[in-house]
Coordinates of N, CA, C and O in Angstrom, one line a residue:
X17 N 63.8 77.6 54.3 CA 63.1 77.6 55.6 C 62.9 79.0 56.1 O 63.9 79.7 56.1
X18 N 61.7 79.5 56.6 CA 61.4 80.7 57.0 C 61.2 80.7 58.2 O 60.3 79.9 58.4
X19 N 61.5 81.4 59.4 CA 61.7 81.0 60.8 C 61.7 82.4 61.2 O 62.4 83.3 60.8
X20 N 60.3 82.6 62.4 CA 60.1 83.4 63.3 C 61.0 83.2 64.4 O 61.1 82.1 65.0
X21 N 62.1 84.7 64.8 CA 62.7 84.7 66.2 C 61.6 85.6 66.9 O 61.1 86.6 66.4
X22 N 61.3 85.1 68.6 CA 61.0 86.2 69.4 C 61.7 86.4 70.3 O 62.1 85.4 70.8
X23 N 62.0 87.5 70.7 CA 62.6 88.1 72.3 C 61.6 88.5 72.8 O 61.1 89.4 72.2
X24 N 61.1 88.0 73.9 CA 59.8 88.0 74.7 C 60.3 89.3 75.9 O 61.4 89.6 76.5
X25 N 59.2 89.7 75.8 CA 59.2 90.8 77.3 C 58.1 91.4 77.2 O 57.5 91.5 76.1
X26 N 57.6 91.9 78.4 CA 56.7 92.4 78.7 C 56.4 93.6 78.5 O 55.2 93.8 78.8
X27 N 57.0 94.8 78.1 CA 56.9 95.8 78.1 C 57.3 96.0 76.4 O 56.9 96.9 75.7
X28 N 57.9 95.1 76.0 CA 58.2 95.3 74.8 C 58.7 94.1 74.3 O 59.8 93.6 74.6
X29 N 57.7 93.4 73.3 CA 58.3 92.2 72.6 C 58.8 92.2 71.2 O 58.1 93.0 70.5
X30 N 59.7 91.6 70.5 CA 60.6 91.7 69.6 C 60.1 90.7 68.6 O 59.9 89.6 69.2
X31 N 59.9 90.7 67.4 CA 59.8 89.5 66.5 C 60.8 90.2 65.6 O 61.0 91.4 65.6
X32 N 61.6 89.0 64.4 CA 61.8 88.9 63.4 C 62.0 87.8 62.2 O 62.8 86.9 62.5
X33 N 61.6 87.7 61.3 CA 60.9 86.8 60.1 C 62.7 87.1 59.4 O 63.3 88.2 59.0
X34 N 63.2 85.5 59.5 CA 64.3 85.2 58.7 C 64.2 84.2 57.6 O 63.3 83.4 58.0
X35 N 64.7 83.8 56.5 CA 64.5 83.2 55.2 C 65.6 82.7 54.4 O 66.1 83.4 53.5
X36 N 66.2 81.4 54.7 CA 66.7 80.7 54.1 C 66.8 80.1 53.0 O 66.7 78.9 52.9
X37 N 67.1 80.8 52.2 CA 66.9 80.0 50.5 C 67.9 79.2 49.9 O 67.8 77.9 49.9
X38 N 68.9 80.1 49.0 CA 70.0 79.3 49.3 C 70.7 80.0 50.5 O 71.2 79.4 51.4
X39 N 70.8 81.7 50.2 CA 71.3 82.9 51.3 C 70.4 83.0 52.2 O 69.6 82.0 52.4
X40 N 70.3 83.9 52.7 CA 70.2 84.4 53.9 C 69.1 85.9 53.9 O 69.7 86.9 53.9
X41 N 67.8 85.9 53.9 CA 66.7 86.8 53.9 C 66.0 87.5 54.7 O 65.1 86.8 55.1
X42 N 66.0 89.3 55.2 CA 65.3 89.7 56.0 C 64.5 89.8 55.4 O 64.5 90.3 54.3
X43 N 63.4 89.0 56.1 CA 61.6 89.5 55.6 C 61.1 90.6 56.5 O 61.0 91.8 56.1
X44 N 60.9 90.3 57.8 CA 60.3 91.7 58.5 C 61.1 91.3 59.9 O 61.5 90.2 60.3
X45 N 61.1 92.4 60.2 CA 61.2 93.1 62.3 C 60.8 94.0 62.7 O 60.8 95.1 62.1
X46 N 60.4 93.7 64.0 CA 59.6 95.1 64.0 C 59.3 94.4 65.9 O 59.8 93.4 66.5
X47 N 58.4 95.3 66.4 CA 58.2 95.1 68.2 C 57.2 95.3 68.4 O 56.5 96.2 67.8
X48 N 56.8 94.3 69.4 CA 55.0 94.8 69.6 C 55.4 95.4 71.4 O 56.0 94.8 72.3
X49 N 54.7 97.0 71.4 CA 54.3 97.5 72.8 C 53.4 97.8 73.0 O 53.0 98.7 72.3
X50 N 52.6 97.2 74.1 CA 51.4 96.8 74.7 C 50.7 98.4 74.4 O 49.7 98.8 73.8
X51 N 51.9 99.0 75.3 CA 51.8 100.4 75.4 C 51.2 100.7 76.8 O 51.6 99.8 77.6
X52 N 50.3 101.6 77.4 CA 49.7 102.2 78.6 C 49.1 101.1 79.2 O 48.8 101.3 80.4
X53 N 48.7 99.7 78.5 CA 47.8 99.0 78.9 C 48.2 98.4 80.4 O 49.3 97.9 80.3
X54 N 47.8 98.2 81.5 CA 48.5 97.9 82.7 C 48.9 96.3 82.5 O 48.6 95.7 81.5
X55 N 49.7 95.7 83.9 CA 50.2 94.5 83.6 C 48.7 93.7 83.7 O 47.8 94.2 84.3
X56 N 48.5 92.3 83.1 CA 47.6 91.5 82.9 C 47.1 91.0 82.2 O 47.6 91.3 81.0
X57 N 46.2 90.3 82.2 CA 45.6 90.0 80.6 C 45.0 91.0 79.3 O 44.7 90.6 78.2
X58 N 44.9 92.1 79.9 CA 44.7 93.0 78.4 C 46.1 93.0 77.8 O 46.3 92.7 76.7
X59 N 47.4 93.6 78.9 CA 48.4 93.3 78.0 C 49.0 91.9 77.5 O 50.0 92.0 76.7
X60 N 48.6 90.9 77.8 CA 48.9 89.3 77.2 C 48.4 89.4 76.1 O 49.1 89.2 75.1
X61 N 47.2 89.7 76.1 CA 46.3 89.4 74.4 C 46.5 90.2 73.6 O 46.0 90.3 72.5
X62 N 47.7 91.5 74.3 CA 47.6 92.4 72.7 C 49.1 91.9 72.5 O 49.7 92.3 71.5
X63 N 49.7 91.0 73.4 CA 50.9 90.4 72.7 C 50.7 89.4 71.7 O 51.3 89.3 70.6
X64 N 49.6 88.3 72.5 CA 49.2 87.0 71.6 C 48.6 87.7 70.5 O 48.6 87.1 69.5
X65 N 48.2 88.7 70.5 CA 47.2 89.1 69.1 C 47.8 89.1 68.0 O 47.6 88.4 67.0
X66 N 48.9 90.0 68.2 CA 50.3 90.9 67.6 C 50.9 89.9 66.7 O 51.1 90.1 65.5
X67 N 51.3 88.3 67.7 CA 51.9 87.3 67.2 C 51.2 86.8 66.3 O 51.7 86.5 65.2
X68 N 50.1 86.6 66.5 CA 49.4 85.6 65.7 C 49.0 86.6 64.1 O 48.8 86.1 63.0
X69 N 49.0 88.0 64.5 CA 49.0 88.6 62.9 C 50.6 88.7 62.5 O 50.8 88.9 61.3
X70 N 51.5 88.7 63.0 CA 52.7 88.6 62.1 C 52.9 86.7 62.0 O 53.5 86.4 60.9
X71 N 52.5 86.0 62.6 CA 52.8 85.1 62.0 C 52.1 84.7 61.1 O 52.7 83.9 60.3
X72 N 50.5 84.9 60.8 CA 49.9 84.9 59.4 C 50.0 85.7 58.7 O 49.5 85.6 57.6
X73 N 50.7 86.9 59.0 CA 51.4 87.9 57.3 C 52.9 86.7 57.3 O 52.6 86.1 56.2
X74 N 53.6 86.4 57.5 CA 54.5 86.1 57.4 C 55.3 84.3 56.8 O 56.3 83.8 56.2
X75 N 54.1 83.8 57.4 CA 54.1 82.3 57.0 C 55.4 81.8 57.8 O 56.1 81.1 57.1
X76 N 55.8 81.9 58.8 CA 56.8 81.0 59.0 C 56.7 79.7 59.4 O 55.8 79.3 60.2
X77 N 57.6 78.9 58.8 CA 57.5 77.0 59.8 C 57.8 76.9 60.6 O 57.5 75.8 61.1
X78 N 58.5 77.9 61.5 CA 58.9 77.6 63.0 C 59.1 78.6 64.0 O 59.9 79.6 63.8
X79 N 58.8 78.5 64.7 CA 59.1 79.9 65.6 C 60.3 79.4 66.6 O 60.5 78.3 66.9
X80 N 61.1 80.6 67.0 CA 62.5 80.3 67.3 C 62.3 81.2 68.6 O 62.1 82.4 68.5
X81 N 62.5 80.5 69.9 CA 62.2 82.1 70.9 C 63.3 82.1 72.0 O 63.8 81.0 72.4
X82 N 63.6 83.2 72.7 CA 65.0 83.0 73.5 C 64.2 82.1 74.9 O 63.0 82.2 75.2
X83 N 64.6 81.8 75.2 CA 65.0 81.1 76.5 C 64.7 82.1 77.8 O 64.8 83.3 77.6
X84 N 64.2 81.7 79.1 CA 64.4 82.6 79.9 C 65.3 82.5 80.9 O 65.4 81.4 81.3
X85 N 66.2 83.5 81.6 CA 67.3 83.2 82.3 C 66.7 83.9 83.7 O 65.6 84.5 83.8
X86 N 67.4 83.8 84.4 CA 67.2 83.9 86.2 C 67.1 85.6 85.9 O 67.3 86.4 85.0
X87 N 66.6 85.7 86.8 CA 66.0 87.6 86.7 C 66.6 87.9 88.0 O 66.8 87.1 88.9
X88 N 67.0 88.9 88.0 CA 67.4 89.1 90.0 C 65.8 89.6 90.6 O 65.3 89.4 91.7
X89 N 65.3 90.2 89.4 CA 63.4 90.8 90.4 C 62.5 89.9 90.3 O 61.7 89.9 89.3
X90 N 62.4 89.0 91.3 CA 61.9 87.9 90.7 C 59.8 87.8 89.8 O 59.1 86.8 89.4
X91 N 59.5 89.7 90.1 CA 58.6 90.2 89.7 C 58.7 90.1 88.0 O 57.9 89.5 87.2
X92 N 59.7 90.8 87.9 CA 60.3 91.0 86.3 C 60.2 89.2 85.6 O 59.4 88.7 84.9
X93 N 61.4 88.7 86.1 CA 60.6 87.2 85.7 C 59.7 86.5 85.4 O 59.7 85.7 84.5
X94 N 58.5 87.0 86.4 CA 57.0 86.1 86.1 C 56.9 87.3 85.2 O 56.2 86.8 84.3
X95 N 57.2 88.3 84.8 CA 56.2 88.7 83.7 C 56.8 88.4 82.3 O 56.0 88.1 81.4
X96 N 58.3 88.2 82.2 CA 59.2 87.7 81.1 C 58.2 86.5 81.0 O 57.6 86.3 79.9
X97 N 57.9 85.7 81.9 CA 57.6 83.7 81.4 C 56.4 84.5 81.0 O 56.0 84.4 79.8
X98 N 55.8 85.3 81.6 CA 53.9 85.6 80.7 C 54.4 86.1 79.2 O 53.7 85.5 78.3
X99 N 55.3 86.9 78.8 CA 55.2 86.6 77.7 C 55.6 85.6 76.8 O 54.9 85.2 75.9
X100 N 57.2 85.1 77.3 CA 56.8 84.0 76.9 C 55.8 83.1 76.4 O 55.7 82.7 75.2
X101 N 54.9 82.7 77.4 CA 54.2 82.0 77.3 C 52.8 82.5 75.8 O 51.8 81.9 75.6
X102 N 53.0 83.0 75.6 CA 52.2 84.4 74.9 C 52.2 83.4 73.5 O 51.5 82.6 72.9
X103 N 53.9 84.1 73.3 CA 54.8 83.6 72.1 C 54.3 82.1 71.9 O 53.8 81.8 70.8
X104 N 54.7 80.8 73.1 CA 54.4 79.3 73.3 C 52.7 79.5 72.2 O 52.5 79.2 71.1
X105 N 51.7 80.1 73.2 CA 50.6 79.5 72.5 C 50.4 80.2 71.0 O 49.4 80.0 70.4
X106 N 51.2 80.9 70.6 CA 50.7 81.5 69.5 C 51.4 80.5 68.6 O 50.9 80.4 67.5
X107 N 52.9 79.5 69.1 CA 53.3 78.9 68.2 C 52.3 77.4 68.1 O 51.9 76.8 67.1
X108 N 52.1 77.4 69.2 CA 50.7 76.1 69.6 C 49.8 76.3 68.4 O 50.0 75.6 67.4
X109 N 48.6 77.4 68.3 CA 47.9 78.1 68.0 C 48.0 78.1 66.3 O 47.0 78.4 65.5
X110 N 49.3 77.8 65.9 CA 49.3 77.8 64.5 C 50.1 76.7 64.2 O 50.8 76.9 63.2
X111 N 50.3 75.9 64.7 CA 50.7 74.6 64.6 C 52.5 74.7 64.4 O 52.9 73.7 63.9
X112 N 53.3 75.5 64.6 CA 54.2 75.8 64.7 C 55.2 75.2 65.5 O 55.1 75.3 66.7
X113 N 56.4 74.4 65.0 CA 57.5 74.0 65.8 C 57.8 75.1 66.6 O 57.7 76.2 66.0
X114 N 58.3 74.9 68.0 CA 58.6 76.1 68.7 C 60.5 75.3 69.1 O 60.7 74.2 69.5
X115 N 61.2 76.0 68.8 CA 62.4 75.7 69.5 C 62.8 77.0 70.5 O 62.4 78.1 70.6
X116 N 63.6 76.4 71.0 CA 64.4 77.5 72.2 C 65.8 77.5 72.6 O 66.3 76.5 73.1
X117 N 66.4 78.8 72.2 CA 68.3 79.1 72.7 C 67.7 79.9 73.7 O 66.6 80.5 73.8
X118 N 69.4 79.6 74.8 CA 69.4 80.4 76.0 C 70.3 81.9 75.5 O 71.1 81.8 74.5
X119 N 70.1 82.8 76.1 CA 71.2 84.3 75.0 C 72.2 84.1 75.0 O 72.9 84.8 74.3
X120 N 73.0 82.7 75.9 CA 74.5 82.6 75.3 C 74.6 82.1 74.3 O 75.5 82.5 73.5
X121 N 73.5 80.7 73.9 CA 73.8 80.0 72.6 C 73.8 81.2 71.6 O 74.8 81.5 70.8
X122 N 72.4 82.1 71.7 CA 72.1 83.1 70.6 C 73.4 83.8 70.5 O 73.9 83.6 69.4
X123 N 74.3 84.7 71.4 CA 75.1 85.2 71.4 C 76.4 84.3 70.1 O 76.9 84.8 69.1
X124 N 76.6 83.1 70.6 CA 77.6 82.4 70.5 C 77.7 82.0 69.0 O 78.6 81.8 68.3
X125 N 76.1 82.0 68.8 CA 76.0 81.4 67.2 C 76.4 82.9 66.4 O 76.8 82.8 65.3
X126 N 76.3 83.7 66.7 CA 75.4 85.2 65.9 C 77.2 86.2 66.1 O 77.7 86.7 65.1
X127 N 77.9 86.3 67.3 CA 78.9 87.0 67.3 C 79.9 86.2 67.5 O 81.0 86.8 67.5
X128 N 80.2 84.9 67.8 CA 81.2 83.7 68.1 C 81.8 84.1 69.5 O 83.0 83.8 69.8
X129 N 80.8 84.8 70.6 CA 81.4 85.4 71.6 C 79.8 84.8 72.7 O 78.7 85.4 72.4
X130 N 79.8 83.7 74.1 CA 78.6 84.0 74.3 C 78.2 84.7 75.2 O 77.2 84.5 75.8
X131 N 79.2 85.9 75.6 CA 79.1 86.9 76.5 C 79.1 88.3 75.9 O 79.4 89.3 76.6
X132 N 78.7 88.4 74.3 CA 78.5 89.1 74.0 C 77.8 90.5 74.0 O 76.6 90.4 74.2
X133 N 78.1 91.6 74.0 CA 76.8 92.6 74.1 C 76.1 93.1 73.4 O 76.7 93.2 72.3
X134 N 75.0 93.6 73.5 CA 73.7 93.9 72.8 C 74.4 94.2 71.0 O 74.3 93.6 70.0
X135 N 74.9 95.2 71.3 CA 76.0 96.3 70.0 C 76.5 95.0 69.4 O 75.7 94.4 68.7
X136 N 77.4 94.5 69.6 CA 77.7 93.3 68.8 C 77.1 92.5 67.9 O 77.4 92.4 66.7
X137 N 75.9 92.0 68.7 CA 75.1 91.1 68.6 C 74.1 91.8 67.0 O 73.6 91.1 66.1
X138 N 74.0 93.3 67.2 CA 73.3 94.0 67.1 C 74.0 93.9 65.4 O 73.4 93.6 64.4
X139 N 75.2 94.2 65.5 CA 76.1 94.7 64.2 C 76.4 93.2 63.6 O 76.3 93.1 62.4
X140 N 76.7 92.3 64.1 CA 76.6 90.7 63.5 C 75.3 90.4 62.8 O 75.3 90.2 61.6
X141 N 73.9 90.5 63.6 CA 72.7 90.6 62.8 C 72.4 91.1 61.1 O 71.9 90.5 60.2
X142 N 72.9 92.7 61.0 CA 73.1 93.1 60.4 C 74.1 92.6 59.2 O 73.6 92.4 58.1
X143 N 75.5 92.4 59.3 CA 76.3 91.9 59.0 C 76.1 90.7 57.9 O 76.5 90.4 56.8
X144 N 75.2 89.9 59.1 CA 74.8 88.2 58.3 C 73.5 88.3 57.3 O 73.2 87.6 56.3
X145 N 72.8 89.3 57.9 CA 71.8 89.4 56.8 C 72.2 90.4 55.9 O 71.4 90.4 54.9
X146 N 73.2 91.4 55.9 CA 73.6 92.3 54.7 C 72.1 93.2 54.5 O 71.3 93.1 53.5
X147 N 72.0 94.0 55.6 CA 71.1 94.7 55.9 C 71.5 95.8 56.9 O 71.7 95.6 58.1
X148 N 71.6 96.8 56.4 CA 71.8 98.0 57.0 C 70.8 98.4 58.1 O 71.3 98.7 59.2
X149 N 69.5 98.3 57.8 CA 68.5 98.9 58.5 C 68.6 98.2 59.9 O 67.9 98.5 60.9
X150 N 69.4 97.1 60.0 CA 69.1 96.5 61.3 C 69.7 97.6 61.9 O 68.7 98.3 61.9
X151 N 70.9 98.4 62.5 CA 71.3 99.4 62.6 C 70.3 99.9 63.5 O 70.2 99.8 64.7
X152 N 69.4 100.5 62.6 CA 68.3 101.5 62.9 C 67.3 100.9 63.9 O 66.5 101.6 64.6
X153 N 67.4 99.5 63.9 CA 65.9 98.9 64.4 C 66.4 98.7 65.9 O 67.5 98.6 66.2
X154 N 65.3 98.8 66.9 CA 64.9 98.5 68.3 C 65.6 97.0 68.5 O 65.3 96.0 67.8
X155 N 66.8 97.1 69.6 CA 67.2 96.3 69.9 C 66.9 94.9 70.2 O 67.5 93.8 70.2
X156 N 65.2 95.6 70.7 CA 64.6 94.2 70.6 C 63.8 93.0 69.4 O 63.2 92.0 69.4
X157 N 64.2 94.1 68.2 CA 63.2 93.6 66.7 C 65.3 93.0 66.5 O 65.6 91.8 66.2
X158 N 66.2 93.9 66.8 CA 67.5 93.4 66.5 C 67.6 91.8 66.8 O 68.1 90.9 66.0
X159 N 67.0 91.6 68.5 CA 67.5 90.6 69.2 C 66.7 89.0 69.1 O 66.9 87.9 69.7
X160 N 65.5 89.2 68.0 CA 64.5 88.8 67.6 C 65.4 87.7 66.1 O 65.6 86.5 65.9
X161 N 65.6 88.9 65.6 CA 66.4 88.8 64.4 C 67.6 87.4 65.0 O 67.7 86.3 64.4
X162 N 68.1 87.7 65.9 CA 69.4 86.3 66.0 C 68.9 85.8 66.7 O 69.5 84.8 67.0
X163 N 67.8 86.0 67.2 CA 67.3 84.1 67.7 C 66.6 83.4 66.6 O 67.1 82.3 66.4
X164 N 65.8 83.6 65.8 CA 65.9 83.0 64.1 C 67.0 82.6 63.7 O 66.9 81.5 63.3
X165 N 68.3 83.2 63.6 CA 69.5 83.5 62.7 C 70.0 81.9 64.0 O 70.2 80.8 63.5
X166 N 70.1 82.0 65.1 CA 70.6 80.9 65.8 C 70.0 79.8 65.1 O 70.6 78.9 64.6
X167 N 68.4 79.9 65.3 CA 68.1 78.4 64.7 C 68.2 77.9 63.5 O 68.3 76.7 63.4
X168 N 68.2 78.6 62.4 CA 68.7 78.4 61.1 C 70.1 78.2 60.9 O 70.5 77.9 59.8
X169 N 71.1 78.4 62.1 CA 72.8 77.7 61.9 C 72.5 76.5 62.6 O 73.0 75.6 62.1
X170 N 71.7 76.2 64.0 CA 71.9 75.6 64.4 C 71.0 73.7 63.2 O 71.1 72.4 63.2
X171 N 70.5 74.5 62.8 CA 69.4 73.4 62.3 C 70.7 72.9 60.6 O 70.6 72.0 59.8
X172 N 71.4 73.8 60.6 CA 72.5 73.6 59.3 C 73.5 72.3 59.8 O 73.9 71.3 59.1
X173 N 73.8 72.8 61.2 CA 75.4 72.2 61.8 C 74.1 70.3 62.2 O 73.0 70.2 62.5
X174 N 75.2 69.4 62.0 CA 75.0 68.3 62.2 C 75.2 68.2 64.1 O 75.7 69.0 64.8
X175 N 74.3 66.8 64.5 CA 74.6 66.9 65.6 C 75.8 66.1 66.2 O 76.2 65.1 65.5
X176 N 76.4 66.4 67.3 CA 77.7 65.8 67.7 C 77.5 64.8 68.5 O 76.4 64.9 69.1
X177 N 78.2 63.7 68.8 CA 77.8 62.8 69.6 C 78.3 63.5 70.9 O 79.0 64.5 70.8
X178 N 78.0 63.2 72.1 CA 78.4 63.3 73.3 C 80.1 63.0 73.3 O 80.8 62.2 72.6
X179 N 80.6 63.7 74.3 CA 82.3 63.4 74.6 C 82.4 62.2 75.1 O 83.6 61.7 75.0
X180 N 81.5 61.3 75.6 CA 81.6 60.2 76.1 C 81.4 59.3 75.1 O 81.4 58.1 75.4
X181 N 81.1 59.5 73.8 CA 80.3 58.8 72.6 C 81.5 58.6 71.4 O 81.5 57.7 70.4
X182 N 82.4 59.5 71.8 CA 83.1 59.8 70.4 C 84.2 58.6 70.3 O 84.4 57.8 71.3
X183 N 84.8 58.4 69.5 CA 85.7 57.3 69.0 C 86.6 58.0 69.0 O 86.5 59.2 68.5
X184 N 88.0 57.5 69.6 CA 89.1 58.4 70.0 C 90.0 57.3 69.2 O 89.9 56.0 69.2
X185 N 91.0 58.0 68.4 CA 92.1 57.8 67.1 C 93.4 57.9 67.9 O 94.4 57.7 67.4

């Protein structure tokens, strides 16, 4: 299974193409920045653009994208959900399952810690894909990388019944 992660933001969005065979495969990461373009719809469509050509160089079945958490600026926020939402129609747009972790799950699956920090997170990436260059890459093509890497454990591990469900011995 080949599975697009995105870390959405506005100023700089994060993809990376992960590949499950029998192991575990970096295909690409890398970051799209709008760049100079001011906030609004010029910079939305050079995010949706961005997505929709890595996701047709790339072929993935599913896009995997983090979650958005409470912002303290609640300016910063509405522009995090615009991209978001960017990412949503691009997985719409190519008929793509979209799933979603919040950064603790991401954290939790990727360093077994879900208050993890970036560096961690950063060096576990690398670690599970046996890829040096993660190292080198933009923390946000890094952070891209384990939200993929989440959905591909999470889609491995079976589901548990609820604590109220379980049969007690």
């Amino acid at each position: 299974m080949r599975v697009m992660g995105v870390d959405p933001g506005n100023a700089v969005t994060g993809f990376g193409v992960v590949e499950r065979k029998p192991g575990l495969c970096l295909i690409a990461a890398g970051t799209i920045r709008p760049g100079m373009v001011e906030h609004g719809p010029a910079r939305l469509a050079i995010i949706y653009k961005r997505l929709l050509e890595e996701i047709d160089r790339h072929l993935p079945e599913a896009i995997s994208l983090e979650r958005s958490f409470v912002a303290v600026n609640v300016q910063s926020a509405f522009r995090l959900g615009e991209a978001r939402a960017m990412a949503m129609l691009a997985a719409a747009h190519r008929d793509l399952a979209l799933f979603e972790y919040t950064p603790t799950d991401v954290k939790l699956s990727i360093a077994g810690h879900g208050r993890a920090d970036k560096a961690q997170v950063k060096y576990m990436v690398g670690r599970t894909l046996e890829a040096e260059s993660v190292a080198q890459m933009a923390d946000d093509a890094a952070d891209a990388l384990a939200v993929a890497l989440c959905h591909l454990f999470r889609m491995k591990m079976p589901s548990v019944a609820p604590a109220s469900r379980r049969v007690r011995n």
